[in-house]
Coordinates of C-alpha atoms in Angstrom, one line a residue:
X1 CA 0.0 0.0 0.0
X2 CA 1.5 3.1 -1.1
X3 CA 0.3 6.2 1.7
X4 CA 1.4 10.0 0.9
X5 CA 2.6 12.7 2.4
X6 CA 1.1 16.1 3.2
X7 CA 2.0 17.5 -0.2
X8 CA 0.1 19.3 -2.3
X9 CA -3.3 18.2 -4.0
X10 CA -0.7 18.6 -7.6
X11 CA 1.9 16.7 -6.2
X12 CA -0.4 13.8 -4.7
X13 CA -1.9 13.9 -8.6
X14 CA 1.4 13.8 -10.3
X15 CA 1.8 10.5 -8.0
X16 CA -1.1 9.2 -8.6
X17 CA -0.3 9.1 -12.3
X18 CA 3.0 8.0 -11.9
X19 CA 1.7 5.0 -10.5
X20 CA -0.6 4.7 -13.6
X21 CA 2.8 4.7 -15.7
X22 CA 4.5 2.1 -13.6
X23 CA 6.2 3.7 -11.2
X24 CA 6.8 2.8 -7.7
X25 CA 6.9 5.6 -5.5
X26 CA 6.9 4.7 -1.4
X27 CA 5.3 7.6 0.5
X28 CA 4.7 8.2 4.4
X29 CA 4.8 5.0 6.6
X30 CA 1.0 4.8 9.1
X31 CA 3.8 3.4 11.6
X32 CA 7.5 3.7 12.4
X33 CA 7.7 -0.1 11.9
X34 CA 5.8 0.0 8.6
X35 CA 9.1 1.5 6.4
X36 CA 11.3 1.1 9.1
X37 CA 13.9 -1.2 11.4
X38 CA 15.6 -1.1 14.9
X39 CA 19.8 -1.2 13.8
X40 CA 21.1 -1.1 17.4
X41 CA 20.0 -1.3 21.0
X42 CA 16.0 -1.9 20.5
X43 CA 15.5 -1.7 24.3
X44 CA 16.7 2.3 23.7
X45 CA 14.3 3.2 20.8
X46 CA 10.4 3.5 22.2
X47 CA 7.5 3.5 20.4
X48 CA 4.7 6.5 21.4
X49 CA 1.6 7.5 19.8
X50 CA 1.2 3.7 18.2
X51 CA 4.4 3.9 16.6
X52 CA 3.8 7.3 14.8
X53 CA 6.7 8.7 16.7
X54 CA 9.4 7.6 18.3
X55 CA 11.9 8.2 21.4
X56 CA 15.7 7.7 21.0
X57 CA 17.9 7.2 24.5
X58 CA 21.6 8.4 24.9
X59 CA 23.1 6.9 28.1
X60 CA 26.3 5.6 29.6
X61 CA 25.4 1.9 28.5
X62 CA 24.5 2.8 24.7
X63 CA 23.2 5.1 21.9
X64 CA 21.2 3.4 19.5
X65 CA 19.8 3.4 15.9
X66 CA 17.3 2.5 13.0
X67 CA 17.6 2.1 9.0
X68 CA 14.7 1.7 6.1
X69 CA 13.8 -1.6 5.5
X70 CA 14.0 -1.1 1.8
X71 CA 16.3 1.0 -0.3
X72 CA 16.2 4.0 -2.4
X73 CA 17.7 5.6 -6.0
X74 CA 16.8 9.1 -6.2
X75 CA 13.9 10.8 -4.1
X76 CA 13.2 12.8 -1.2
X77 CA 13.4 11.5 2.5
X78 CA 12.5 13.8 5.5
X79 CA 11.8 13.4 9.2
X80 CA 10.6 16.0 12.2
X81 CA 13.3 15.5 14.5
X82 CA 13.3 17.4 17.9
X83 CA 16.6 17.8 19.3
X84 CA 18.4 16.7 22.7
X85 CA 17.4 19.8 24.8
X86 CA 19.9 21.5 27.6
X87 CA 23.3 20.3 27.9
X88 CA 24.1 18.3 24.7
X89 CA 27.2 18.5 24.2
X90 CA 29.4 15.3 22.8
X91 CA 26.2 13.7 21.5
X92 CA 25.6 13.8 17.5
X93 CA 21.8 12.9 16.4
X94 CA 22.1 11.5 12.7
X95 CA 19.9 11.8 10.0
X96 CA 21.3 10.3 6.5
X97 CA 21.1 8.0 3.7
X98 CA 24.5 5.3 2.5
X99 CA 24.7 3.2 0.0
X100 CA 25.8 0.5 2.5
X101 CA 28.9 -0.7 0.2
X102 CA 32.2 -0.8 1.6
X103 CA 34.6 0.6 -0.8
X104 CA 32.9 2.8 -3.2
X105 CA 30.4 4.3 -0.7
X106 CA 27.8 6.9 -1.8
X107 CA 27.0 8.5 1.8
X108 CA 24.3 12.1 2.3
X109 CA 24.6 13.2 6.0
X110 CA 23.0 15.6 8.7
X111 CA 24.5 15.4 11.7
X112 CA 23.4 17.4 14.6
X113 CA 26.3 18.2 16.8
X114 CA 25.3 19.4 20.8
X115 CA 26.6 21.7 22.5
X116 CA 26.6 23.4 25.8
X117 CA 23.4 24.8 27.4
X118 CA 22.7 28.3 25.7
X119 CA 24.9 27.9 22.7
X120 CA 23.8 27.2 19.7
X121 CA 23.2 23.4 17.9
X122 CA 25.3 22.9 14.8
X123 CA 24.4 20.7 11.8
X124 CA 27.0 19.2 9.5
X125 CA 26.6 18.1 6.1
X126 CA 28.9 15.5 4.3
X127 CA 28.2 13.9 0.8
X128 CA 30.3 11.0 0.1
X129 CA 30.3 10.2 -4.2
X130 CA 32.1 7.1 -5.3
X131 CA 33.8 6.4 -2.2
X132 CA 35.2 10.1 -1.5
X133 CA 33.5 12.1 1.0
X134 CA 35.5 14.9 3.5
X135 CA 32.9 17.5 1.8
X136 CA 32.2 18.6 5.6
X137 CA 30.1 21.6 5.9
X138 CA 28.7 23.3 9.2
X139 CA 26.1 26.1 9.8
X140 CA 24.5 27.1 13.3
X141 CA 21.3 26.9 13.5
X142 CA 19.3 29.9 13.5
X143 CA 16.3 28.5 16.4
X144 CA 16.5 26.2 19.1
X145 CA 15.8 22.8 17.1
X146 CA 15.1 21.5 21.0
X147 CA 12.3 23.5 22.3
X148 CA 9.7 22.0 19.4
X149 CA 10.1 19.7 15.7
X150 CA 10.9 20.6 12.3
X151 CA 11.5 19.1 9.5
X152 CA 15.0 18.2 8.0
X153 CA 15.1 17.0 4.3
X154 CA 17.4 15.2 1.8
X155 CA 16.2 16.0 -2.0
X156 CA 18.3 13.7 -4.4
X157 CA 17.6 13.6 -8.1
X158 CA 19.7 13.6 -11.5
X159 CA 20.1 17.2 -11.3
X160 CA 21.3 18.0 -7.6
X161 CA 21.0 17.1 -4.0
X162 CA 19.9 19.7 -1.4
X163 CA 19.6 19.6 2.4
X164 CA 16.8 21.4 4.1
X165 CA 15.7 23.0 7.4
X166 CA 12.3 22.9 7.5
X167 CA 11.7 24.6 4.0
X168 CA 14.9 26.4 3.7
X169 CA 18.1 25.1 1.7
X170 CA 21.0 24.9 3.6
X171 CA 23.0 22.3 0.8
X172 CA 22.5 22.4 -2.7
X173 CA 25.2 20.1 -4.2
X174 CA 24.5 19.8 -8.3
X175 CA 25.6 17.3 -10.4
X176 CA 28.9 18.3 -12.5
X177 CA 29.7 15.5 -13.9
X178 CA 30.5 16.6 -17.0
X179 CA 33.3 18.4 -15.2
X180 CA 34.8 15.2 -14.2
X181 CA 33.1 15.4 -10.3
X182 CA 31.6 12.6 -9.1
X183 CA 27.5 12.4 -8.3
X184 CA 26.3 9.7 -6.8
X185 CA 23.5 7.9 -8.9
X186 CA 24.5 4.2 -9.4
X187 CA 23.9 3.2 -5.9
X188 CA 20.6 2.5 -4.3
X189 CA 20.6 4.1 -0.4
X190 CA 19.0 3.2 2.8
X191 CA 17.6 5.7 5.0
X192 CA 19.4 5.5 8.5
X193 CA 19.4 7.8 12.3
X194 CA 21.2 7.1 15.4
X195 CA 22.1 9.1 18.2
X196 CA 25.5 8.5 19.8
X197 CA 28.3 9.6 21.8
X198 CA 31.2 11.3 19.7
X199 CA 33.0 14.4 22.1
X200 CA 36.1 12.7 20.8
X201 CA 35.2 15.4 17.9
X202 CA 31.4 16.4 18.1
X203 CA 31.7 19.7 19.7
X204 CA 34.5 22.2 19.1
X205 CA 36.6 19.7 18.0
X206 CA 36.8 17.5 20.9
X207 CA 36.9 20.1 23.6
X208 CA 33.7 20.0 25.5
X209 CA 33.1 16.6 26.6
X210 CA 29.6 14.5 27.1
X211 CA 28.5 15.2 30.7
X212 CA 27.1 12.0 31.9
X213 CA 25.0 13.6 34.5
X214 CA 22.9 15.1 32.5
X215 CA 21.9 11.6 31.1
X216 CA 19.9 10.1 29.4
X217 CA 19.6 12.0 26.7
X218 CA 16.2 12.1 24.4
X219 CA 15.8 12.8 20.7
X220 CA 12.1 12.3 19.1
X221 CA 11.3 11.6 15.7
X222 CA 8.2 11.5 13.9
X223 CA 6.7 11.6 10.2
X224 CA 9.0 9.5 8.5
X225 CA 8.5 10.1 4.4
X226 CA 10.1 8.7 2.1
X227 CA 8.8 9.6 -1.5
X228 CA 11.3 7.4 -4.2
X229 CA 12.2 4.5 -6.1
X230 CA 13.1 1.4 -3.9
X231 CA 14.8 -1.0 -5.1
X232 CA 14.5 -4.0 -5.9
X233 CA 11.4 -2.5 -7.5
X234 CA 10.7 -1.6 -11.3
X235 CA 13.7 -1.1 -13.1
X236 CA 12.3 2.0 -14.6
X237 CA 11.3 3.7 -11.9
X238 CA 15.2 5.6 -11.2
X239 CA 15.5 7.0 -14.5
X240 CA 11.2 8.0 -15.4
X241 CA 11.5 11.5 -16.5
X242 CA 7.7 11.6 -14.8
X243 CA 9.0 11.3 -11.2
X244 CA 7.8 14.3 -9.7
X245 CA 11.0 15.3 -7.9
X246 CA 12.9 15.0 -11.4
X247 CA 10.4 18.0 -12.6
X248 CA 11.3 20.9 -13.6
X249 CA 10.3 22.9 -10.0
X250 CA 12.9 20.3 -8.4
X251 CA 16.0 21.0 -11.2
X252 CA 17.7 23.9 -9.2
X253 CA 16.4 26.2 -6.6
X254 CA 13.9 28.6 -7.1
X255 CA 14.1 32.6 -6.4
X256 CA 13.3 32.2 -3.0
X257 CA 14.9 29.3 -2.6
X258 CA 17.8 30.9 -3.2
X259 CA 17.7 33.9 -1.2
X260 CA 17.2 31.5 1.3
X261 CA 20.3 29.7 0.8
X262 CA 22.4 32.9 0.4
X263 CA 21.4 34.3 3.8
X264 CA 21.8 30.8 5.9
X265 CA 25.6 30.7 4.0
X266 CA 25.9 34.6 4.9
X267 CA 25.0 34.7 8.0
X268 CA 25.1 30.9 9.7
X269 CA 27.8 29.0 8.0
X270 CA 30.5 28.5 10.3
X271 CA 32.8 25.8 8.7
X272 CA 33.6 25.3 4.6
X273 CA 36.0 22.6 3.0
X274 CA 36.1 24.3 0.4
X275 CA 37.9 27.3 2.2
X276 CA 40.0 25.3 4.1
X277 CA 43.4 25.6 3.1
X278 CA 44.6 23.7 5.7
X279 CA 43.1 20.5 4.5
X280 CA 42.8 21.3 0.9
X281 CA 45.9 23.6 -0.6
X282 CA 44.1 23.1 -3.9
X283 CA 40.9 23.6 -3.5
X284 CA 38.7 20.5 -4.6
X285 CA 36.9 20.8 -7.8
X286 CA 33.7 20.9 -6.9
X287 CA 34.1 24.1 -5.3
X288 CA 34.9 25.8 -8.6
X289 CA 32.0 24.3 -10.4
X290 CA 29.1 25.7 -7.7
X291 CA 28.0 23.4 -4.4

Protein backbone atom coordinates (compact mmCIF):
# COMPACT_ATOMS: atom_id res chain seq x y z
CA UNK A 1 0.00 0.00 0.00
CA UNK A 2 1.51 3.10 -1.10
CA UNK A 3 0.32 6.16 1.71
CA UNK A 4 1.43 10.00 0.89
CA UNK A 5 2.63 12.69 2.39
CA UNK A 6 1.08 16.13 3.18
CA UNK A 7 2.03 17.47 -0.16
CA UNK A 8 0.08 19.27 -2.28
CA UNK A 9 -3.28 18.25 -3.96
CA UNK A 10 -0.73 18.57 -7.62
CA UNK A 11 1.91 16.67 -6.24
CA UNK A 12 -0.40 13.80 -4.73
CA UNK A 13 -1.90 13.88 -8.59
CA UNK A 14 1.44 13.82 -10.31
CA UNK A 15 1.85 10.50 -7.98
CA UNK A 16 -1.14 9.18 -8.61
CA UNK A 17 -0.27 9.07 -12.33
CA UNK A 18 3.04 8.03 -11.86
CA UNK A 19 1.70 4.99 -10.51
CA UNK A 20 -0.62 4.75 -13.58
CA UNK A 21 2.75 4.71 -15.74
CA UNK A 22 4.47 2.06 -13.62
CA UNK A 23 6.22 3.66 -11.23
CA UNK A 24 6.81 2.81 -7.67
CA UNK A 25 6.87 5.58 -5.48
CA UNK A 26 6.91 4.74 -1.37
CA UNK A 27 5.26 7.56 0.45
CA UNK A 28 4.65 8.24 4.37
CA UNK A 29 4.77 5.00 6.64
CA UNK A 30 1.04 4.82 9.08
CA UNK A 31 3.84 3.39 11.63
CA UNK A 32 7.53 3.74 12.38
CA UNK A 33 7.73 -0.10 11.87
CA UNK A 34 5.84 -0.01 8.59
CA UNK A 35 9.11 1.50 6.40
CA UNK A 36 11.33 1.11 9.09
CA UNK A 37 13.94 -1.19 11.43
CA UNK A 38 15.55 -1.11 14.89
CA UNK A 39 19.83 -1.22 13.83
CA UNK A 40 21.08 -1.11 17.42
CA UNK A 41 20.01 -1.27 21.02
CA UNK A 42 15.99 -1.88 20.51
CA UNK A 43 15.47 -1.68 24.35
CA UNK A 44 16.68 2.26 23.71
CA UNK A 45 14.30 3.20 20.76
CA UNK A 46 10.42 3.55 22.23
CA UNK A 47 7.53 3.53 20.40
CA UNK A 48 4.69 6.54 21.42
CA UNK A 49 1.57 7.48 19.82
CA UNK A 50 1.16 3.66 18.19
CA UNK A 51 4.37 3.93 16.65
CA UNK A 52 3.76 7.34 14.84
CA UNK A 53 6.71 8.69 16.75
CA UNK A 54 9.36 7.59 18.32
CA UNK A 55 11.93 8.22 21.45
CA UNK A 56 15.71 7.69 21.03
CA UNK A 57 17.85 7.24 24.54
CA UNK A 58 21.63 8.42 24.93
CA UNK A 59 23.14 6.94 28.12
CA UNK A 60 26.27 5.64 29.56
CA UNK A 61 25.38 1.92 28.49
CA UNK A 62 24.51 2.84 24.65
CA UNK A 63 23.18 5.10 21.93
CA UNK A 64 21.18 3.35 19.55
CA UNK A 65 19.82 3.45 15.88
CA UNK A 66 17.31 2.51 12.96
CA UNK A 67 17.59 2.11 8.96
CA UNK A 68 14.67 1.72 6.06
CA UNK A 69 13.76 -1.56 5.46
CA UNK A 70 14.00 -1.07 1.78
CA UNK A 71 16.30 1.04 -0.29
CA UNK A 72 16.19 3.96 -2.44
CA UNK A 73 17.69 5.62 -6.02
CA UNK A 74 16.81 9.07 -6.15
CA UNK A 75 13.92 10.77 -4.05
CA UNK A 76 13.18 12.83 -1.18
CA UNK A 77 13.36 11.53 2.48
CA UNK A 78 12.53 13.85 5.54
CA UNK A 79 11.83 13.41 9.21
CA UNK A 80 10.57 16.01 12.17
CA UNK A 81 13.29 15.49 14.46
CA UNK A 82 13.33 17.37 17.94
CA UNK A 83 16.57 17.77 19.34
CA UNK A 84 18.38 16.73 22.68
CA UNK A 85 17.45 19.76 24.85
CA UNK A 86 19.91 21.48 27.57
CA UNK A 87 23.28 20.25 27.85
CA UNK A 88 24.13 18.29 24.70
CA UNK A 89 27.24 18.55 24.19
CA UNK A 90 29.45 15.33 22.84
CA UNK A 91 26.24 13.66 21.53
CA UNK A 92 25.62 13.76 17.53
CA UNK A 93 21.83 12.88 16.42
CA UNK A 94 22.09 11.49 12.73
CA UNK A 95 19.90 11.80 10.01
CA UNK A 96 21.30 10.30 6.55
CA UNK A 97 21.09 7.98 3.67
CA UNK A 98 24.46 5.33 2.53
CA UNK A 99 24.70 3.23 -0.04
CA UNK A 100 25.84 0.52 2.46
CA UNK A 101 28.94 -0.71 0.23
CA UNK A 102 32.16 -0.81 1.57
CA UNK A 103 34.56 0.56 -0.76
CA UNK A 104 32.89 2.81 -3.16
CA UNK A 105 30.43 4.29 -0.68
CA UNK A 106 27.84 6.95 -1.82
CA UNK A 107 26.95 8.47 1.80
CA UNK A 108 24.32 12.09 2.26
CA UNK A 109 24.58 13.20 5.96
CA UNK A 110 23.01 15.61 8.72
CA UNK A 111 24.50 15.42 11.71
CA UNK A 112 23.44 17.38 14.58
CA UNK A 113 26.32 18.22 16.84
CA UNK A 114 25.28 19.38 20.84
CA UNK A 115 26.62 21.69 22.51
CA UNK A 116 26.57 23.38 25.82
CA UNK A 117 23.40 24.80 27.39
CA UNK A 118 22.74 28.33 25.70
CA UNK A 119 24.86 27.95 22.69
CA UNK A 120 23.80 27.16 19.73
CA UNK A 121 23.20 23.43 17.87
CA UNK A 122 25.28 22.88 14.78
CA UNK A 123 24.39 20.75 11.75
CA UNK A 124 27.01 19.16 9.53
CA UNK A 125 26.65 18.08 6.06
CA UNK A 126 28.95 15.53 4.26
CA UNK A 127 28.24 13.92 0.78
CA UNK A 128 30.34 11.02 0.06
CA UNK A 129 30.33 10.19 -4.16
CA UNK A 130 32.07 7.09 -5.33
CA UNK A 131 33.79 6.41 -2.17
CA UNK A 132 35.19 10.09 -1.49
CA UNK A 133 33.49 12.09 0.99
CA UNK A 134 35.49 14.90 3.53
CA UNK A 135 32.86 17.51 1.75
CA UNK A 136 32.23 18.63 5.61
CA UNK A 137 30.13 21.65 5.87
CA UNK A 138 28.70 23.30 9.21
CA UNK A 139 26.12 26.10 9.81
CA UNK A 140 24.51 27.14 13.26
CA UNK A 141 21.28 26.88 13.52
CA UNK A 142 19.28 29.88 13.51
CA UNK A 143 16.34 28.50 16.36
CA UNK A 144 16.53 26.17 19.12
CA UNK A 145 15.83 22.80 17.08
CA UNK A 146 15.10 21.51 21.03
CA UNK A 147 12.28 23.49 22.28
CA UNK A 148 9.75 22.04 19.45
CA UNK A 149 10.10 19.71 15.72
CA UNK A 150 10.93 20.56 12.30
CA UNK A 151 11.49 19.10 9.51
CA UNK A 152 15.02 18.23 7.98
CA UNK A 153 15.14 17.01 4.33
CA UNK A 154 17.42 15.23 1.76
CA UNK A 155 16.17 15.97 -2.00
CA UNK A 156 18.33 13.73 -4.44
CA UNK A 157 17.62 13.59 -8.13
CA UNK A 158 19.73 13.59 -11.49
CA UNK A 159 20.12 17.24 -11.29
CA UNK A 160 21.34 17.97 -7.58
CA UNK A 161 20.97 17.14 -3.95
CA UNK A 162 19.88 19.75 -1.39
CA UNK A 163 19.59 19.56 2.43
CA UNK A 164 16.79 21.39 4.07
CA UNK A 165 15.67 22.97 7.37
CA UNK A 166 12.33 22.92 7.53
CA UNK A 167 11.69 24.60 3.96
CA UNK A 168 14.92 26.39 3.71
CA UNK A 169 18.09 25.06 1.72
CA UNK A 170 21.04 24.93 3.57
CA UNK A 171 22.96 22.31 0.79
CA UNK A 172 22.55 22.41 -2.72
CA UNK A 173 25.20 20.08 -4.24
CA UNK A 174 24.53 19.81 -8.33
CA UNK A 175 25.59 17.31 -10.38
CA UNK A 176 28.89 18.34 -12.52
CA UNK A 177 29.72 15.52 -13.87
CA UNK A 178 30.52 16.59 -16.98
CA UNK A 179 33.28 18.45 -15.23
CA UNK A 180 34.85 15.19 -14.18
CA UNK A 181 33.06 15.36 -10.33
CA UNK A 182 31.56 12.61 -9.11
CA UNK A 183 27.53 12.41 -8.30
CA UNK A 184 26.33 9.69 -6.83
CA UNK A 185 23.52 7.89 -8.92
CA UNK A 186 24.46 4.20 -9.40
CA UNK A 187 23.87 3.21 -5.85
CA UNK A 188 20.62 2.53 -4.26
CA UNK A 189 20.63 4.13 -0.36
CA UNK A 190 18.96 3.21 2.75
CA UNK A 191 17.56 5.68 4.98
CA UNK A 192 19.44 5.54 8.54
CA UNK A 193 19.42 7.79 12.26
CA UNK A 194 21.21 7.05 15.37
CA UNK A 195 22.08 9.08 18.22
CA UNK A 196 25.47 8.50 19.76
CA UNK A 197 28.32 9.58 21.81
CA UNK A 198 31.24 11.26 19.70
CA UNK A 199 33.00 14.37 22.12
CA UNK A 200 36.05 12.69 20.84
CA UNK A 201 35.16 15.40 17.93
CA UNK A 202 31.41 16.43 18.14
CA UNK A 203 31.74 19.70 19.74
CA UNK A 204 34.54 22.25 19.08
CA UNK A 205 36.65 19.72 18.02
CA UNK A 206 36.75 17.46 20.91
CA UNK A 207 36.87 20.13 23.56
CA UNK A 208 33.71 19.99 25.48
CA UNK A 209 33.10 16.57 26.65
CA UNK A 210 29.62 14.48 27.09
CA UNK A 211 28.49 15.20 30.74
CA UNK A 212 27.09 12.05 31.86
CA UNK A 213 25.02 13.57 34.54
CA UNK A 214 22.88 15.13 32.52
CA UNK A 215 21.86 11.56 31.09
CA UNK A 216 19.89 10.09 29.43
CA UNK A 217 19.60 11.96 26.72
CA UNK A 218 16.23 12.15 24.39
CA UNK A 219 15.78 12.83 20.68
CA UNK A 220 12.08 12.26 19.09
CA UNK A 221 11.29 11.58 15.66
CA UNK A 222 8.23 11.54 13.89
CA UNK A 223 6.70 11.65 10.22
CA UNK A 224 9.03 9.45 8.51
CA UNK A 225 8.51 10.14 4.39
CA UNK A 226 10.12 8.68 2.10
CA UNK A 227 8.81 9.56 -1.53
CA UNK A 228 11.31 7.36 -4.19
CA UNK A 229 12.20 4.48 -6.11
CA UNK A 230 13.06 1.45 -3.91
CA UNK A 231 14.84 -1.03 -5.07
CA UNK A 232 14.46 -3.96 -5.87
CA UNK A 233 11.45 -2.47 -7.55
CA UNK A 234 10.66 -1.55 -11.28
CA UNK A 235 13.74 -1.09 -13.15
CA UNK A 236 12.30 1.98 -14.61
CA UNK A 237 11.27 3.70 -11.89
CA UNK A 238 15.18 5.63 -11.15
CA UNK A 239 15.48 7.01 -14.54
CA UNK A 240 11.21 7.95 -15.40
CA UNK A 241 11.50 11.46 -16.48
CA UNK A 242 7.72 11.59 -14.75
CA UNK A 243 9.00 11.26 -11.22
CA UNK A 244 7.78 14.25 -9.74
CA UNK A 245 11.00 15.27 -7.94
CA UNK A 246 12.92 15.01 -11.38
CA UNK A 247 10.35 18.01 -12.56
CA UNK A 248 11.26 20.88 -13.62
CA UNK A 249 10.29 22.92 -10.01
CA UNK A 250 12.90 20.28 -8.39
CA UNK A 251 15.98 21.01 -11.17
CA UNK A 252 17.71 23.93 -9.23
CA UNK A 253 16.38 26.23 -6.59
CA UNK A 254 13.89 28.59 -7.09
CA UNK A 255 14.12 32.60 -6.40
CA UNK A 256 13.25 32.18 -3.01
CA UNK A 257 14.91 29.34 -2.62
CA UNK A 258 17.82 30.85 -3.23
CA UNK A 259 17.74 33.86 -1.19
CA UNK A 260 17.25 31.53 1.34
CA UNK A 261 20.33 29.72 0.80
CA UNK A 262 22.39 32.86 0.38
CA UNK A 263 21.40 34.31 3.84
CA UNK A 264 21.81 30.83 5.85
CA UNK A 265 25.60 30.71 3.97
CA UNK A 266 25.88 34.59 4.88
CA UNK A 267 25.04 34.67 8.04
CA UNK A 268 25.10 30.89 9.72
CA UNK A 269 27.81 29.00 7.97
CA UNK A 270 30.50 28.48 10.30
CA UNK A 271 32.79 25.85 8.68
CA UNK A 272 33.57 25.30 4.56
CA UNK A 273 35.98 22.63 3.00
CA UNK A 274 36.11 24.26 0.37
CA UNK A 275 37.94 27.30 2.16
CA UNK A 276 40.03 25.30 4.11
CA UNK A 277 43.40 25.55 3.11
CA UNK A 278 44.57 23.73 5.67
CA UNK A 279 43.09 20.52 4.51
CA UNK A 280 42.80 21.30 0.89
CA UNK A 281 45.87 23.57 -0.63
CA UNK A 282 44.08 23.06 -3.86
CA UNK A 283 40.87 23.62 -3.50
CA UNK A 284 38.71 20.48 -4.59
CA UNK A 285 36.90 20.85 -7.83
CA UNK A 286 33.70 20.92 -6.90
CA UNK A 287 34.13 24.12 -5.29
CA UNK A 288 34.92 25.80 -8.61
CA UNK A 289 32.03 24.28 -10.40
CA UNK A 290 29.07 25.71 -7.69
CA UNK A 291 27.96 23.43 -4.41
Amino acid sequence: MVMYSSLTHAVAYLSLCMLAFGVSVMGRPATFLEDFRVTWSDYHIKQIDGGRAIQLVLDQNSGCGFASKSQYLFGRVSMKIKLIPGDSAGTVTAFYMNSNTDSVRDELDFEFLGNRTGQPYTVQTNIYAHGKGDREQRINLWFDPSADFHTYTILWNHHHIVFYVDEVPIRDYKNNEAKGIPFPKFQPMGVYSTLWEADDWATRGGLEKIDWSKAPFYAYYKDFDIEGCPVPGPSTCASNPRNWWEGTTYQALNALEARKYRWVRINHMIYDYCTDKSRYPVTPPECFAGI
